[in-house]
C-alpha positions as a printed Julia matrix, in Angstrom:
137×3 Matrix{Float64}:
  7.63  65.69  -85.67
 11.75  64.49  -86.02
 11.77  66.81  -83.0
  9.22  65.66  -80.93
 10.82  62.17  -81.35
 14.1   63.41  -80.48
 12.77  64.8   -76.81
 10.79  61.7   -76.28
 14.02  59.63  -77.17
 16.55  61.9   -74.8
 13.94  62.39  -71.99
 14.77  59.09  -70.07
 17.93  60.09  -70.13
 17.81  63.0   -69.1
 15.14  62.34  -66.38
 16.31  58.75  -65.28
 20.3   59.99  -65.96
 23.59  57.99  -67.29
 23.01  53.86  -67.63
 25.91  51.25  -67.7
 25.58  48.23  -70.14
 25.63  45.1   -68.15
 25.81  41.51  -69.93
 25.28  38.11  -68.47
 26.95  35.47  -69.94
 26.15  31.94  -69.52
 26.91  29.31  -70.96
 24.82  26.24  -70.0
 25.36  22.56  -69.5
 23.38  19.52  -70.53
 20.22  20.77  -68.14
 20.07  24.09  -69.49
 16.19  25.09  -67.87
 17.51  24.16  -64.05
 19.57  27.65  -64.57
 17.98  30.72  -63.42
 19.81  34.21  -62.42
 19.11  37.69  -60.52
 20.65  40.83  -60.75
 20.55  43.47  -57.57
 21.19  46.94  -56.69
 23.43  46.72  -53.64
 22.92  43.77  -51.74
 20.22  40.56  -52.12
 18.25  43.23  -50.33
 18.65  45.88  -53.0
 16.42  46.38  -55.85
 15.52  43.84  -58.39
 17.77  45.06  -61.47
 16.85  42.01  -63.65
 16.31  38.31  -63.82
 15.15  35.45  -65.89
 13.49  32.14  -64.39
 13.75  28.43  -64.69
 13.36  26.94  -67.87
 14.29  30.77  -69.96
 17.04  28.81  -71.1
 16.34  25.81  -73.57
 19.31  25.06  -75.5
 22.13  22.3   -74.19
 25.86  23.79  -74.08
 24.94  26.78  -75.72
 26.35  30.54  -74.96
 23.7   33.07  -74.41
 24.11  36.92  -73.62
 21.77  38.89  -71.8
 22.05  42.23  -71.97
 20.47  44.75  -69.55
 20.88  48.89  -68.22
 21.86  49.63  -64.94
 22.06  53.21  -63.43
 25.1   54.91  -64.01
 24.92  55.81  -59.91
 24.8   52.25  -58.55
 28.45  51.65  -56.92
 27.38  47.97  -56.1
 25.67  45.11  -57.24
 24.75  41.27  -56.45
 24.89  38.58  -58.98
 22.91  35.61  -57.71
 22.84  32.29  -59.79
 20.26  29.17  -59.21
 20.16  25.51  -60.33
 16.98  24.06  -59.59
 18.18  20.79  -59.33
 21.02  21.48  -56.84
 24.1   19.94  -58.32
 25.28  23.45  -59.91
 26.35  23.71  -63.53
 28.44  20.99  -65.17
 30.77  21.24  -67.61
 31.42  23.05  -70.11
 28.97  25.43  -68.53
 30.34  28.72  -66.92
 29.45  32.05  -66.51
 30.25  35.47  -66.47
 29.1   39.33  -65.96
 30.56  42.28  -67.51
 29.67  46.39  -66.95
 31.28  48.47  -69.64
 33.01  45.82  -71.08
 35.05  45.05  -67.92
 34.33  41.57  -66.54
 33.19  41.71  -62.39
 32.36  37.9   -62.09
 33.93  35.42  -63.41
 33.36  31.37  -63.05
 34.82  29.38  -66.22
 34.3   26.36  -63.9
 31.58  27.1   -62.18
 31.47  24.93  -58.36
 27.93  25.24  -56.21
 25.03  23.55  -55.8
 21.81  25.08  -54.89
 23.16  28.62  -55.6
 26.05  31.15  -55.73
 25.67  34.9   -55.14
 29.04  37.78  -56.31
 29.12  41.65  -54.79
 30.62  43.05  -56.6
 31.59  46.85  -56.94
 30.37  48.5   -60.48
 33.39  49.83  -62.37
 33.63  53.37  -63.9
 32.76  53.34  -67.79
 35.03  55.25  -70.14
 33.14  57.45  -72.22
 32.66  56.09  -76.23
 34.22  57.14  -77.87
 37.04  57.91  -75.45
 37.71  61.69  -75.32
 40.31  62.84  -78.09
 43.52  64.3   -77.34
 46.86  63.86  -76.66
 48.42  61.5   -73.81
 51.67  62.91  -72.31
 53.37  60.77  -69.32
């Protein structure tokens, strides 16, 4: 049975291959259900890697992390971030999105109004553990 359990587990990854851990941050301001974002393979055009809608967010000034897998094969992706209310995020709201720990978009200070949208290119992950050995320059 252990076994059986063990395929099932490793199947999607063996199937489906390698993912990359990719977390939203946001932080959000005093209107915290105007904010709404969308994650895409590629381009705005690309596949639908996640999202959440209006009003997923509840709580005033508050930092939230969303955590989602992308394919270890994408090279690109499109951050797109909406305020329903078009007069952007204020203060102290930001927001940021990290792949394998390495932040790709960055906004502390976050300036639009109706919406923003980041390409960015998907960094390499280090394998983790990194691999053991010894580092001669």
């Amino acid at each position: 049975m252990k076994k059986l359990l063990l395929i099932l587990f490793l199947l999607p990854l063996l199937v489906f291959g390698q993912t990359k851990e990719t977390i939203i941050h946001i932080t959000t301001d005093n209107y915290p259900q105007e904010t709404r974002w969308v994650l895409y393979a590629d381009s705005m055009y690309g596949t639908l890697l996640g999202s959440v809608q209006y009003g997923y967010y509840t709580q005033q000034n508050t930092a939230h992390m969303d955590t989602l897998y992308i394919p270890d094969s994408l090279t690109n992706i499109t951050f797109v971030i909406y305020d329903s209310y078009g007069d952007g995020m204020s203060p102290p709201a930001s927001y940021f999105v990290s792949i394998c720990n390495d932040t790709i978009v960055s906004y502390p200070v976050p300036a639009f109004s109706n919406g923003l949208y980041s390409n960015r290119v998907v960094p390499q992950c280090m394998p983790n553990p990194p691999p053991q050995g010894s580092c001669t320059p």
